[in-house]
Short mmCIF file of C-alpha atoms in Angstrom, two decimals:
data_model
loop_
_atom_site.label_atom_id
_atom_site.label_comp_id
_atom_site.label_asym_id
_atom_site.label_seq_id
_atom_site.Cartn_x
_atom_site.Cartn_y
_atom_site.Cartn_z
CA UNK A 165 14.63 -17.98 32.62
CA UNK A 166 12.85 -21.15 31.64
CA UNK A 167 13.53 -24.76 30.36
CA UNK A 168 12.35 -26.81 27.90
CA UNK A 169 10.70 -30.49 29.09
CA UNK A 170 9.03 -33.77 27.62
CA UNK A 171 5.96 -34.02 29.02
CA UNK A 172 3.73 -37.40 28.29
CA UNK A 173 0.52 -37.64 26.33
CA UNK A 174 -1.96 -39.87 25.23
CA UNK A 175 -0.88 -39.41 22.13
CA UNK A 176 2.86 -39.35 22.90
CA UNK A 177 5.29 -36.74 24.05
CA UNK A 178 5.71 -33.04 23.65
CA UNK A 179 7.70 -30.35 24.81
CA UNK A 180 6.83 -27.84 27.44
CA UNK A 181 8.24 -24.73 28.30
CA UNK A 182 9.04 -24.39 32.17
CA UNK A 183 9.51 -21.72 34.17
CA UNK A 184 9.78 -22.25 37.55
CA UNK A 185 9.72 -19.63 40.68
CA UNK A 186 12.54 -19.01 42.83
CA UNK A 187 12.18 -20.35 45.95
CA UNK A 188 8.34 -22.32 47.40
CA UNK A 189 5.89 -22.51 44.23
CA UNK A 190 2.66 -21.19 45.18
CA UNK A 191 1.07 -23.69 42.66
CA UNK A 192 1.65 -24.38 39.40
CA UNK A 193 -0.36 -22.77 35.86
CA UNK A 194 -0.24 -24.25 32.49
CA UNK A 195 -0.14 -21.43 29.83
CA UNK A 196 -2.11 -22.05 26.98
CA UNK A 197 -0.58 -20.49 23.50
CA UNK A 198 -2.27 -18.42 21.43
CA UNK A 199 -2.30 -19.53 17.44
CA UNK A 200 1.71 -18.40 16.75
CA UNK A 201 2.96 -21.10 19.12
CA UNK A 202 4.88 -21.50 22.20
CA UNK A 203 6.43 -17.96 20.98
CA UNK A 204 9.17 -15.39 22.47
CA UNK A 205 5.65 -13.83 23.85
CA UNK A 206 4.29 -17.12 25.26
CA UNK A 207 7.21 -17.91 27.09
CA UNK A 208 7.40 -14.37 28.22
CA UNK A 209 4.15 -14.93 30.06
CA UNK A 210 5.22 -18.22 31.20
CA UNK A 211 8.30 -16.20 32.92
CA UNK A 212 6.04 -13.36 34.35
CA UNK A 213 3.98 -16.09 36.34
CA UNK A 214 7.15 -17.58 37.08
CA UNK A 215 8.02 -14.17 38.91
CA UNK A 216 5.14 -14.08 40.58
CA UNK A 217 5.78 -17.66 42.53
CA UNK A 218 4.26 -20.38 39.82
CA UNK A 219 5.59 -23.09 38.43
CA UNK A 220 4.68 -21.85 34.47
CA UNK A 221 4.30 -24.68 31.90
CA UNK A 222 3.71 -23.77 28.29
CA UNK A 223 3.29 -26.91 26.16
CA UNK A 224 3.27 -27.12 22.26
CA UNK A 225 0.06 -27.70 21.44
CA UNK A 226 1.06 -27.91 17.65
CA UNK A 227 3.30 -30.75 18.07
CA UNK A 228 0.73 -32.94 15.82
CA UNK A 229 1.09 -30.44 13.19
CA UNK A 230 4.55 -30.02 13.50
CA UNK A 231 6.40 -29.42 16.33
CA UNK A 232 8.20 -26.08 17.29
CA UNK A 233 6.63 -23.90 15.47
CA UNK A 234 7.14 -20.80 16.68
CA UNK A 235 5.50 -17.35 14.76
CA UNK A 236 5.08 -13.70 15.02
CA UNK A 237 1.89 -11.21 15.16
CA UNK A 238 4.65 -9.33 12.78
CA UNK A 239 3.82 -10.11 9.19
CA UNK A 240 1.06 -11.23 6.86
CA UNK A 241 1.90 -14.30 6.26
CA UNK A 242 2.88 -15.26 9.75
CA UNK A 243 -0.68 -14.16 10.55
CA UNK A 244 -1.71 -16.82 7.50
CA UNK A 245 0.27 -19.19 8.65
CA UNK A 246 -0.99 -19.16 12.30
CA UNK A 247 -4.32 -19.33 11.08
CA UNK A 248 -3.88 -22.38 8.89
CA UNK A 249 -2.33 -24.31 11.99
CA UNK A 250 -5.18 -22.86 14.35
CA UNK A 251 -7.74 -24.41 12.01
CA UNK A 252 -6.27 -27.82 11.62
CA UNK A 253 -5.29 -28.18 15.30
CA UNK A 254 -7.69 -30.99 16.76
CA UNK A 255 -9.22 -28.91 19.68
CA UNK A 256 -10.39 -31.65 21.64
CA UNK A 257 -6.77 -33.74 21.87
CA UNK A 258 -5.09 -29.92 22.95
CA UNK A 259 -7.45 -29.88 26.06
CA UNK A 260 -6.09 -33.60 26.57
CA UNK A 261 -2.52 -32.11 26.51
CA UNK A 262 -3.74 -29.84 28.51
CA UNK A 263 -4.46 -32.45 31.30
CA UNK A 264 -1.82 -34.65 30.66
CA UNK A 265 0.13 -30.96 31.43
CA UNK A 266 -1.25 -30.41 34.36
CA UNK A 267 -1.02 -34.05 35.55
CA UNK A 268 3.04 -33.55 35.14
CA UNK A 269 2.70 -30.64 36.88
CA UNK A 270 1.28 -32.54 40.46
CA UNK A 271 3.40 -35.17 39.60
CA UNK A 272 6.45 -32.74 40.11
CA UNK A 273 4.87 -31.74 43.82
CA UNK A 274 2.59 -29.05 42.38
CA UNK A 275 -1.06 -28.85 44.93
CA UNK A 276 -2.78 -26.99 42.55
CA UNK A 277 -2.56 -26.90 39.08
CA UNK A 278 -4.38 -24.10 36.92
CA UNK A 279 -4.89 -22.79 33.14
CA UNK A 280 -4.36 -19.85 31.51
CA UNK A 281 -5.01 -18.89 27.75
CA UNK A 282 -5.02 -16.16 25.04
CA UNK A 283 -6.80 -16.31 21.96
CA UNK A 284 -7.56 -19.72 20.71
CA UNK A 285 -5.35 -20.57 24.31
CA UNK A 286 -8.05 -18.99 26.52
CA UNK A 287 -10.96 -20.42 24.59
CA UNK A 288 -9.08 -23.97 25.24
CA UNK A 289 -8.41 -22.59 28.99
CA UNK A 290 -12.60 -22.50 28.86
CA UNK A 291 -13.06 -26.01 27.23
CA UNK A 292 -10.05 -27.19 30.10
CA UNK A 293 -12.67 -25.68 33.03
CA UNK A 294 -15.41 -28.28 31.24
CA UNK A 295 -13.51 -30.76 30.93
CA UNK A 296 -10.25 -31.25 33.11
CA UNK A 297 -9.24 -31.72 37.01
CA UNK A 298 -7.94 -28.14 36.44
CA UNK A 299 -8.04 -26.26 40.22
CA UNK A 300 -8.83 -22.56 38.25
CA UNK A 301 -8.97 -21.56 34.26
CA UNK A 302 -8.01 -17.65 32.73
CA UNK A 303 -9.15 -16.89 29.72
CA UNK A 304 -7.58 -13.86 27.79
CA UNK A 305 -10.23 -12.64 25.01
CA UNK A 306 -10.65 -16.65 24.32
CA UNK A 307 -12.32 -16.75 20.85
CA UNK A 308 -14.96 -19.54 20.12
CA UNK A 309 -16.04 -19.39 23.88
CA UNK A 310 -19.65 -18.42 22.85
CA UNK A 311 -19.63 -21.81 21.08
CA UNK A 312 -18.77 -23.68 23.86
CA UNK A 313 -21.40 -22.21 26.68
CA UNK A 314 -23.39 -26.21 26.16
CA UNK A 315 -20.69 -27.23 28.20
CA UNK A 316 -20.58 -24.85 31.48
CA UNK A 317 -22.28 -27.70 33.03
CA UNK A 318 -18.89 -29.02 33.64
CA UNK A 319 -17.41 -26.05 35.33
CA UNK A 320 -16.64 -27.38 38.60
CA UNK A 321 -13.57 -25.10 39.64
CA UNK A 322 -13.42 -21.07 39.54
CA UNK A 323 -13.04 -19.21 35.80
CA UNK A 324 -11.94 -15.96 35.18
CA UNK A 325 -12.52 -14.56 31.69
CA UNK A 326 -10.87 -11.36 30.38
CA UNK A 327 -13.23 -10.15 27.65
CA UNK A 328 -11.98 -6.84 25.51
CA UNK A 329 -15.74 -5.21 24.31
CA UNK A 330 -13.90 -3.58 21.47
CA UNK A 331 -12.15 -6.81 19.72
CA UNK A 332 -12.31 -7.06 16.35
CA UNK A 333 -11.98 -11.36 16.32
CA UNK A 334 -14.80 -11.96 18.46
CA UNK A 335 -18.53 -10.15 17.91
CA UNK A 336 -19.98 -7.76 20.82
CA UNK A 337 -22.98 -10.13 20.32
CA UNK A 338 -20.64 -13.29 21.27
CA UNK A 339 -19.35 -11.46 24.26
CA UNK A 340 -22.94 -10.47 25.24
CA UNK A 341 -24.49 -13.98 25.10
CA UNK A 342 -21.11 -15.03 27.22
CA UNK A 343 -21.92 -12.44 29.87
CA UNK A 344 -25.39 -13.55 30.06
CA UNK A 345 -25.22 -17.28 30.10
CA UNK A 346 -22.56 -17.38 32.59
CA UNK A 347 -23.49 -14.51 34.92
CA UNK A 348 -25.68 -16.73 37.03
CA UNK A 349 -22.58 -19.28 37.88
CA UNK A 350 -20.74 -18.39 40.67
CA UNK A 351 -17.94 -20.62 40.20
CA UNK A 352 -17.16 -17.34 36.71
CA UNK A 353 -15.84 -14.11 37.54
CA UNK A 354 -15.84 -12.00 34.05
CA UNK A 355 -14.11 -8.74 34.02
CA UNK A 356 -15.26 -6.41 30.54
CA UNK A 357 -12.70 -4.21 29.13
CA UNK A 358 -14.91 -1.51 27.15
CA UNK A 359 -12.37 0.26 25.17
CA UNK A 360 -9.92 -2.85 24.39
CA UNK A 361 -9.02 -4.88 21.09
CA UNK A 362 -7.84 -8.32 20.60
CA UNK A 363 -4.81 -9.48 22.26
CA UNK A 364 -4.51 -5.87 24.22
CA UNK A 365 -2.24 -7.36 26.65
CA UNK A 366 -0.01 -8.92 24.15
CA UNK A 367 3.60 -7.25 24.05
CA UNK A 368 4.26 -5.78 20.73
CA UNK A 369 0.79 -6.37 19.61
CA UNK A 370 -1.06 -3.80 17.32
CA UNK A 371 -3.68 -3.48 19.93
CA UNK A 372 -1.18 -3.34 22.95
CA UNK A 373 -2.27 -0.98 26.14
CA UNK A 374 0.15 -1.33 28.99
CA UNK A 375 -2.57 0.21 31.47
CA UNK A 376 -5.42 -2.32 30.26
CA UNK A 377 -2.43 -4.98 30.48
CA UNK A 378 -1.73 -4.16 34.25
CA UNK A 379 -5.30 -3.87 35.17
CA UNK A 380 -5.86 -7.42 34.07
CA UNK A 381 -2.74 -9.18 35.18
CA UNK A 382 -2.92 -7.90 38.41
CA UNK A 383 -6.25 -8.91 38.62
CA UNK A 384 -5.48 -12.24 37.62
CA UNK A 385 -2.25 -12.15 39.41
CA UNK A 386 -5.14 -11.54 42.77
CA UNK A 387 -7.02 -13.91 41.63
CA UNK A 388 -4.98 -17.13 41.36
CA UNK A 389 -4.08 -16.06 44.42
CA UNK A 390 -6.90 -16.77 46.02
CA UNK A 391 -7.54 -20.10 44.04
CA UNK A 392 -3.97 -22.05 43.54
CA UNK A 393 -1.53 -20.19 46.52
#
């Protein structure tokens, strides 16, 4: 469905996936991969928002590290791998691809431009909200998010965090202490799944549940709605 594109950094250029809607884009929503790259699943969420009237732009956050990689949630040593290139990617330069993203984006015709992350994605979808001219952020059980709360300061546009109570990545006491610091800001909506893992609405996943999955992209789905159509 999608397309590949060079987008411009600071740094230099990248590639983006893009998927784009058929007919008037509603707005436009950068998807923010989790740690196996801009995968067969990333792109596939790229292409849902795509169906649902966004301009979808996925860019390679690893492209430092080497670009294209592309791994599964399917073995070991994928898993190992993914890790590895989590831990070395420079968090603070992916939220500036991030914006440079979304700056494409309006640049193409795009009124609004939004974020939208899973995994180490939606906990750089929550450092985007601090820190970019981003319109609305997602966050899909965002790991490291809880380390981050110093910053809600700079939340200036609505965030919507999807937060799985059961998830085996991220501590009930992180998700607790996110609740509670952010409950007070009005500008965060933060829906609680009680009986969900990590990653439950990732296709294929170990901890896939296709009813959890529709609950929360049809919520989000409502959502952006409201804050990029």
């Amino acid at each position: 469905m999608g397309d590949w594109t060079n987008i411009k950094g600071k740094d230099g250029e990248f590639r983006a996936y893009v998927a784009k809607p058929q007919g008037q884009a509603k707005g436009a929503v950068v998807v923010i991969q989790e740690i196996f790259g801009v995968n067969a699943v990333m792109r596939g969420k790229a292409d849902w928002l795509a169906r649902e009237g966004y301009w979808a732009l996925a860019p390679d956050l690893f492209w430092r590290i080497k670009p294209g990689i592309e791994l599964t949630d399917q073995s070991e040593a994928e898993w190992k791998q993914a890790i590895d290139y989590m831990n070395q990617l420079d968090k603070g330069a992916a939220v500036e691809d991030v914006q440079a993203t979304m700056t494409a984006a309006r640049g193409w015709g795009a009124k609004k431009v939004g974020c939208l992350g899973y995994c180490m994605g939606g906990y750089i979808a929550f450092l985007a909200a601090c820190r970019t001219d981003t319109d609305a952020s997602v966050a899909y059980h965002g790991g490291g998010i809880h380390t981050a709360l110093g910053e809600a300061g700079g939340i200036k546009k609505p965030v919507l965090l999807h937060n799985p109570m059961k998830d085996g990545f991220i501590p009930v006491e992180a998700l607790n202490t996110i609740r509670e610091t952010l409950k007070s800001n009005p500008l965060v909506t933060i829906y609680e799944y009680a009986e969900q893992d990590h990653a439950f609405t990732r296709e294929g996943g170990a901890h896939y549940d296709e009813g959890a999955k529709q609950l929360a992209d049809g919520r989000t789905i409502a959502w952006l709605g409201r804050h990029l159509a």
